[in-house]
Short mmCIF file of C-alpha atoms in Angstrom, two decimals:
data_model
loop_
_atom_site.label_atom_id
_atom_site.label_comp_id
_atom_site.label_asym_id
_atom_site.label_seq_id
_atom_site.Cartn_x
_atom_site.Cartn_y
_atom_site.Cartn_z
CA MET A 1 3.18 2.52 0.93
CA ASN A 2 2.97 -1.05 -0.71
CA ILE A 3 2.32 0.57 -3.87
CA THR A 4 5.69 2.94 -3.42
CA LEU A 5 7.49 -0.75 -1.67
CA LYS A 6 7.05 -2.56 -4.42
CA GLU A 7 7.73 -0.24 -6.94
CA LEU A 8 11.43 0.52 -5.38
CA LYS A 9 12.61 -2.92 -3.84
CA ASP A 10 12.73 -4.17 -7.31
CA ILE A 11 15.11 -0.76 -8.90
CA PHE A 12 18.99 -2.01 -8.93
CA SER A 13 21.19 1.35 -9.69
CA GLU A 14 24.44 2.72 -8.91
CA SER A 15 23.53 5.18 -6.68
CA CYS A 16 20.27 4.57 -5.14
CA VAL A 17 20.31 7.74 -2.46
CA SER A 18 17.56 7.09 0.59
CA ILE A 19 17.14 10.51 2.69
CA ILE A 20 15.62 8.75 6.14
CA LEU A 21 14.65 11.79 9.02
CA ASN A 22 11.84 11.96 11.31
CA THR A 23 9.54 15.00 11.05
CA HIS A 24 6.92 16.40 13.15
CA ARG A 25 2.73 16.95 12.78
CA THR A 26 2.62 20.44 14.07
CA SER A 27 3.58 23.68 14.11
CA PRO A 28 6.34 25.67 15.78
CA ASP A 29 8.39 21.72 15.21
CA ASN A 30 7.99 21.19 11.89
CA GLU A 31 9.42 24.33 11.22
CA LYS A 32 12.23 22.50 12.45
CA ASP A 33 12.07 19.64 10.02
CA THR A 34 13.24 21.97 6.31
CA ILE A 35 16.09 22.67 8.42
CA ALA A 36 17.02 19.46 9.58
CA LEU A 37 15.61 17.74 5.67
CA LYS A 38 18.70 20.46 4.40
CA ASN A 39 21.29 19.53 6.43
CA LEU A 40 21.24 15.61 6.06
CA CYS A 41 20.96 16.98 1.85
CA LYS A 42 24.34 18.14 2.42
CA GLU A 43 25.86 14.74 3.39
CA ALA A 44 24.54 13.71 1.25
CA GLU A 45 25.38 16.13 -1.28
CA GLU A 46 29.49 15.21 0.43
CA ARG A 47 29.32 12.22 0.31
CA LEU A 48 28.22 11.44 -3.47
CA LEU A 49 30.69 14.23 -4.28
CA ALA A 50 33.53 11.79 -2.23
CA ASP A 51 32.05 8.77 -4.00
CA GLU A 52 31.15 8.96 -7.28
CA ARG A 53 32.50 11.03 -10.73
CA LYS A 54 31.63 14.86 -10.10
CA ARG A 55 29.23 14.49 -13.00
CA ASP A 56 27.24 11.76 -11.77
CA ALA A 57 27.63 12.61 -8.52
CA LYS A 58 26.35 16.43 -9.75
CA LEU A 59 23.57 15.29 -10.88
CA LEU A 60 21.74 13.68 -8.08
CA ILE A 61 22.79 16.32 -6.01
CA LYS A 62 20.30 18.30 -8.43
CA ARG A 63 17.92 15.52 -7.97
CA ILE A 64 17.93 16.39 -3.84
CA GLN A 65 17.45 19.07 -4.71
CA GLU A 66 15.01 19.67 -6.80
CA LEU A 67 12.03 17.15 -4.97
CA ALA A 68 13.76 18.68 -1.37
CA SER A 69 12.52 21.75 -2.44
CA GLN A 70 9.11 20.67 -3.57
CA ILE A 71 7.78 18.91 -0.36
CA ASP A 72 5.57 21.27 2.08
CA HIS A 73 7.13 20.45 5.38
CA ARG A 74 3.48 21.83 6.51
CA HIS A 75 2.18 17.91 5.64
CA ASN A 76 4.24 15.85 7.89
CA LEU A 77 3.96 12.68 10.06
CA GLU A 78 6.18 11.64 12.32
CA SER A 79 8.73 10.95 9.85
CA LEU A 80 10.39 11.81 6.10
CA ILE A 81 12.23 9.45 3.13
CA LEU A 82 13.85 10.52 -0.03
CA PHE A 83 14.78 8.33 -3.15
CA VAL A 84 16.69 9.85 -5.75
CA ASN A 85 18.77 7.49 -8.36
CA GLU A 86 19.40 9.22 -11.53
CA ASP A 87 15.71 7.81 -13.01
CA LEU A 88 13.81 8.36 -10.24
CA ALA A 89 13.16 10.78 -7.40
CA GLU A 90 9.80 10.68 -4.97
CA TYR A 91 9.06 10.82 -1.30
CA THR A 92 6.73 9.85 1.56
CA ARG A 93 5.92 9.78 4.74
CA LEU A 94 5.80 7.58 8.01
CA PRO A 95 3.36 7.71 10.58
CA PHE A 96 6.93 5.85 13.02
CA LYS A 97 9.38 7.60 14.40
CA VAL A 98 12.47 6.83 12.28
CA LYS A 99 16.73 6.61 12.52
CA ASP A 100 17.74 10.01 10.81
CA ARG A 101 20.43 8.32 7.83
CA ILE A 102 21.23 8.50 4.50
CA VAL A 103 21.84 5.38 2.78
CA ILE A 104 23.92 5.21 -0.61
CA ASP A 105 23.32 1.70 -2.31
CA HIS A 106 22.67 -0.09 -5.78
CA SER A 107 19.38 -0.23 -4.20
CA PHE A 108 17.14 1.91 -1.72
CA ALA A 109 17.02 0.71 1.83
CA THR A 110 12.95 -0.37 2.07
CA ARG A 111 13.32 -1.99 6.26
CA ASP A 112 11.07 1.03 6.97
CA LEU A 113 7.92 0.90 4.68
CA VAL A 114 8.65 -3.10 4.71
CA ARG A 115 8.51 -1.95 8.98
CA ALA A 116 4.94 -0.34 8.11
CA LEU A 117 3.37 -3.08 6.19
CA HIS A 118 4.48 -5.78 8.93
CA GLN A 119 4.87 -4.30 12.12
CA GLU A 120 3.02 -1.45 12.37
CA ALA A 121 -1.36 -1.29 12.78
CA ASN A 122 -2.42 0.72 9.82
CA TYR A 123 -6.03 0.26 9.79
CA LEU A 124 -9.61 1.73 8.53
CA ILE A 125 -12.04 2.68 10.96
CA LEU A 126 -15.68 2.55 9.67
CA VAL A 127 -18.24 4.73 11.98
CA LEU A 128 -22.06 3.00 11.51
CA SER A 129 -25.35 4.25 12.53
CA GLN A 130 -28.33 3.59 10.41
CA HIS A 131 -28.37 7.25 9.00
CA LYS A 132 -24.85 8.41 8.50
CA VAL A 133 -21.52 6.59 8.02
CA ARG A 134 -17.85 7.60 8.28
CA LEU A 135 -14.16 6.35 7.25
CA ILE A 136 -11.47 7.24 8.89
CA GLU A 137 -7.67 6.21 8.09
CA ALA A 138 -5.13 4.96 11.09
CA PHE A 139 -1.70 3.98 11.60
CA ASN A 140 -1.49 3.74 15.68
CA ASP A 141 -3.14 5.75 17.97
CA LYS A 142 -3.26 8.14 15.04
CA VAL A 143 -5.52 9.60 11.65
CA LEU A 144 -3.43 9.24 8.16
CA LYS A 145 -7.00 10.63 7.19
CA GLU A 146 -10.31 10.60 6.16
CA TYR A 147 -12.47 10.08 3.29
CA SER A 148 -14.14 12.55 2.34
CA ASP A 149 -15.07 11.32 -1.53
CA SER A 150 -17.55 8.99 -0.95
CA PHE A 151 -18.17 9.01 2.30
CA PRO A 152 -19.65 10.71 4.54
CA MET A 153 -22.37 8.42 3.04
CA GLU A 154 -25.63 9.51 4.50
CA ASN A 155 -29.34 7.48 4.60
CA THR A 156 -30.71 9.01 2.02
CA GLN A 157 -32.69 6.36 0.15
CA PHE A 158 -33.51 3.51 2.52
CA TYR A 159 -35.72 5.26 5.71
CA SER A 160 -39.68 5.38 5.75
CA THR A 161 -41.34 7.87 6.78
CA ASN A 162 -44.87 5.44 6.83
CA LYS A 163 -46.15 4.80 10.00
CA ALA A 164 -47.91 1.85 8.92
CA GLU A 165 -43.98 1.00 7.78
CA LEU A 166 -42.69 3.00 11.30
CA SER A 167 -44.27 -0.09 12.56
CA ASN A 168 -42.81 -2.94 10.77
CA ALA A 169 -39.81 -4.96 12.02
CA SER A 170 -39.30 -6.24 9.38
CA ARG A 171 -39.52 -3.49 7.23
CA GLN A 172 -37.00 -1.15 9.18
CA SER A 173 -34.71 -3.90 9.44
CA SER A 174 -35.21 -4.44 5.66
CA LEU A 175 -34.20 -0.83 4.84
CA ILE A 176 -31.29 -0.67 6.74
CA ALA A 177 -29.84 -3.90 5.40
CA GLU A 178 -30.20 -2.73 2.32
CA PHE A 179 -28.54 0.36 3.51
CA PHE A 180 -25.52 -1.54 5.32
CA ASN A 181 -25.31 -2.71 2.44
CA ARG A 182 -24.31 0.39 -0.12
CA VAL A 183 -21.90 1.07 2.28
CA ASP A 184 -20.13 -2.40 2.34
CA LYS A 185 -19.79 -2.06 -1.43
CA GLU A 186 -18.45 1.04 -0.73
CA VAL A 187 -15.89 0.59 2.07
CA ASN A 188 -14.73 -2.71 -0.01
CA GLU A 189 -13.70 -0.69 -2.69
CA VAL A 190 -11.71 1.83 -1.11
CA ARG A 191 -9.68 -1.45 -0.21
CA LYS A 192 -9.79 -2.62 -3.60
CA THR A 193 -6.82 -0.17 -3.88
CA HIS A 194 -5.67 0.53 0.49
CA ALA A 195 -6.03 -3.59 1.40
CA LEU A 196 -6.16 -2.78 5.06
CA PRO A 197 -8.83 -4.22 7.97
CA VAL A 198 -12.06 -2.76 9.28
CA LEU A 199 -12.60 -1.81 12.75
CA ILE A 200 -16.16 -0.90 13.01
CA CYS A 201 -17.16 1.78 15.53
CA THR A 202 -20.91 1.53 16.60
CA GLU A 203 -23.27 -0.33 18.39
CA GLN A 204 -23.99 -3.17 19.19
CA SER A 205 -26.75 -3.70 17.19
CA ASN A 206 -25.95 -2.19 14.24
CA TYR A 207 -22.15 -3.64 14.69
CA HIS A 208 -24.09 -7.53 14.28
CA GLU A 209 -26.51 -5.89 11.11
CA TYR A 210 -23.47 -5.21 8.94
CA LEU A 211 -22.62 -8.93 9.55
CA LYS A 212 -24.92 -9.82 7.69
CA VAL A 213 -24.63 -8.70 5.19
CA ALA A 214 -21.42 -7.79 4.38
CA ASP A 215 -19.20 -9.74 1.12
CA GLN A 216 -15.66 -9.38 3.10
CA LYS A 217 -15.94 -10.58 6.36
CA GLN A 218 -12.11 -11.82 6.59
CA GLY A 219 -11.40 -7.98 6.60
CA LEU A 220 -13.04 -7.73 9.76
CA PHE A 221 -11.89 -6.96 12.53
CA ASP A 222 -13.30 -9.49 15.57
CA MET A 223 -14.08 -6.99 17.95
CA PHE A 224 -15.71 -3.28 17.29
CA LEU A 225 -15.94 -0.30 19.44
CA ASN A 226 -19.33 0.03 20.78
CA LYS A 227 -21.18 3.27 20.73
CA ASN A 228 -22.42 6.04 18.60
CA ARG A 229 -19.49 8.32 17.84
CA LEU A 230 -20.25 9.43 14.67
CA ASP A 231 -20.43 13.13 16.01
CA GLU A 232 -16.98 12.76 17.92
CA LYS A 233 -13.99 13.76 16.07
CA ALA A 234 -11.33 11.05 14.58
CA GLN A 235 -8.81 11.16 16.48
CA HIS A 236 -10.49 11.03 19.45
CA ILE A 237 -12.54 8.16 17.85
CA VAL A 238 -8.78 6.71 17.01
CA GLU A 239 -7.28 6.95 20.52
CA ASP A 240 -9.91 4.45 21.99
CA ALA A 241 -9.72 2.30 18.73
CA TRP A 242 -6.62 1.71 19.34
CA LYS A 243 -6.63 0.88 22.86
CA ILE A 244 -8.65 -2.46 21.52
CA LEU A 245 -6.35 -3.00 19.16
CA LYS A 246 -2.65 -1.89 21.32
CA ALA A 247 -3.76 -5.83 22.32
CA HIS A 248 -4.55 -7.54 18.98
CA VAL A 249 -0.82 -6.10 18.18
CA ILE A 250 1.13 -7.46 21.66
CA GLU A 251 -0.80 -10.83 20.33
CA ARG A 252 -0.02 -10.95 17.11
CA ASN A 253 3.81 -10.33 18.34
CA ASN A 254 4.29 -12.88 20.72
CA ALA A 255 2.63 -15.02 18.28
CA GLN A 256 5.46 -14.34 16.15
CA LYS A 257 7.77 -14.19 18.55
CA GLN A 258 6.81 -17.64 19.67
CA GLU A 259 7.32 -19.46 16.48
CA LEU A 260 11.11 -17.93 16.64
CA VAL A 261 11.04 -20.25 19.66
CA LYS A 262 9.71 -23.54 18.26
CA ALA A 263 12.64 -22.82 15.93
CA VAL A 264 15.63 -23.10 17.45
CA SER A 265 14.22 -26.38 19.22
CA SER A 266 13.06 -27.54 15.88
CA GLY A 267 17.14 -27.13 13.66
CA LYS A 268 15.68 -24.61 11.79
CA TYR A 269 16.47 -21.22 13.39
CA LEU A 270 19.60 -19.18 12.34
CA SER A 271 21.27 -16.60 14.23
CA ASP A 272 25.07 -16.15 12.52
CA VAL A 273 23.99 -13.53 9.40
CA ASN A 274 27.27 -15.36 6.67
CA ASP A 275 24.30 -18.94 7.10
CA ILE A 276 21.29 -16.16 6.96
CA TYR A 277 22.44 -14.75 4.13
CA ARG A 278 24.29 -18.46 2.25
CA ALA A 279 20.02 -19.67 3.22
CA ILE A 280 18.41 -16.66 1.63
CA LEU A 281 20.29 -17.19 -0.87
CA GLU A 282 19.28 -20.59 -2.00
CA GLY A 283 16.26 -20.06 -1.01
CA ARG A 284 14.93 -21.28 1.96
CA VAL A 285 14.55 -18.47 4.25
CA GLN A 286 10.76 -18.01 4.90
CA THR A 287 11.20 -15.46 7.96
CA LEU A 288 13.55 -12.92 8.79
CA PHE A 289 13.11 -11.57 12.64
CA ILE A 290 15.08 -8.67 13.73
CA GLU A 291 14.59 -5.82 16.33
CA GLU A 292 13.16 -2.14 16.03
CA GLY A 293 16.34 0.06 15.32
CA LEU A 294 18.77 -2.35 14.77
CA PHE A 295 20.94 -1.51 11.99
CA GLN A 296 24.57 -2.28 10.68
CA PRO A 297 27.53 -1.04 7.82
CA GLY A 298 29.48 -3.74 6.70
CA LEU A 299 31.05 -5.65 3.36
CA MET A 300 29.26 -7.51 0.55
CA GLU A 301 31.80 -9.70 -1.16
CA ASP A 302 31.73 -13.03 -2.79
CA ASN A 303 28.81 -13.64 -0.67
CA ILE A 304 30.81 -13.05 2.36
CA ILE A 305 29.23 -10.07 4.83
CA ARG A 306 31.85 -9.02 6.98
CA PHE A 307 30.39 -5.87 9.58
CA VAL A 308 32.44 -2.91 9.83
CA SER A 309 33.18 0.67 12.00
CA GLU A 310 30.81 3.41 11.76
CA LYS A 311 34.34 5.06 10.64
CA GLU A 312 35.34 3.18 7.70
CA ARG A 313 30.68 3.52 6.74
CA SER A 314 32.05 5.98 4.16
CA LYS A 315 33.88 4.00 1.57
CA LYS A 316 32.73 3.14 -1.45
CA ALA A 317 32.18 -0.21 -1.26
CA VAL A 318 30.47 -0.65 2.37
CA THR A 319 26.53 -1.27 2.41
CA ASP A 320 25.39 0.78 5.19
CA ASP A 321 23.02 -1.40 6.26
CA ILE A 322 23.41 -5.02 6.39
CA TYR A 323 20.45 -5.70 7.53
CA ASP A 324 17.89 -4.33 5.05
CA GLU A 325 20.41 -5.74 2.50
CA LEU A 326 19.59 -8.86 3.69
CA ILE A 327 15.81 -7.78 4.16
CA GLU A 328 15.69 -6.99 0.69
CA ILE A 329 17.56 -10.00 -0.71
CA ASN A 330 14.96 -12.21 1.15
CA MET A 331 11.47 -10.68 -0.15
CA ASN A 332 12.66 -11.14 -3.91
CA TYR A 333 13.13 -14.72 -2.71
CA GLY A 334 9.53 -15.18 -1.28
CA GLY A 335 10.24 -14.14 2.56
CA ASN A 336 8.64 -11.99 5.05
CA THR A 337 10.47 -9.91 7.88
CA VAL A 338 9.11 -9.19 11.64
CA PHE A 339 9.74 -6.51 12.64
CA LEU A 340 9.73 -6.63 17.23
CA PRO A 341 9.77 -4.14 20.19
CA LYS A 342 14.09 -3.22 20.85
CA GLY A 343 14.57 -6.39 23.52
CA GLU A 344 12.15 -8.22 23.13
CA LEU A 345 14.88 -10.30 20.37
CA THR A 346 17.95 -9.78 23.11
CA GLU A 347 18.56 -13.02 23.75
CA PHE A 348 18.44 -13.85 20.06
CA ASP A 349 20.73 -10.96 19.69
CA GLY A 350 18.42 -8.67 17.85
CA PHE A 351 18.72 -10.99 14.69
CA GLY A 352 17.35 -14.95 12.85
CA ALA A 353 16.14 -16.75 10.63
CA ILE A 354 13.10 -19.88 10.47
CA THR A 355 14.85 -21.89 7.44
CA ARG A 356 11.84 -23.40 5.60
CA TYR A 357 13.60 -26.78 5.68
#
């Protein structure tokens, strides 16, 4: 998702089409996803034919149809996003629910990718024992995948069958440490391309031994899932891991909201959308705060934003989601975004900004 976001956020063209929809992981529900996608593609086609020169519309429609035909819905997660313009046609799956919608603009709708990176909990679980190790990637309480290249790792080298060595506690500890060190290096190889935090699932003694040899302790959660779970199904492990991490996510959200409260009292808070827009363009916005599910079409003309009704959304000049546009512009100025659950920002009308000065 991080690679996709970096690629997409800097693309600007006449027509960037984003088709966003909820999907299903399992059969028979995922059989409905083909129809849902077909209907949204048809709606996108109708909007393109109404808004664009016929030649350009036909090209984009063809690319949308070709991309949709490539998607195997048996591998769906909770949602799916298609990104199409004259030069690009890609899709990505996300493991959380979204709002079904079509966005046609000069840039792609990336707010759900931003949310995936900054609001939800995407993490690794290292299922650790002295004999074998598994590595699972999770998103909240769901399994994304279990690594099958370098993992599972089996300890076929760093153990002893010699009776004298078996009775030597120091020698045994040394062998275990060497195995854990090899494991740690493989985990860090994975994290080079996918820099996720790691939750360790193991017995308490193994957890402390692993910490002694870990090269990147800052990448490890300061908590662990106690117990040998090596032979359990990945989903069962993730469900128990999420019980621990959910409290961590709630605590993080509360801390982020407190930053907003402090900004109000210190005069570094903005609530008016045009004040926020101007501050973004001046490079003054540090963090945008937005509630999940908040969308608003609008016009952006002469550096002024005007909200419009859903009925006006079909007009060519209308931006499908003003908030998505502000998030992307703010990212380009080095700002970040915090997504909070619906209802958490009621007193702030669902949207606000902390300024740097």
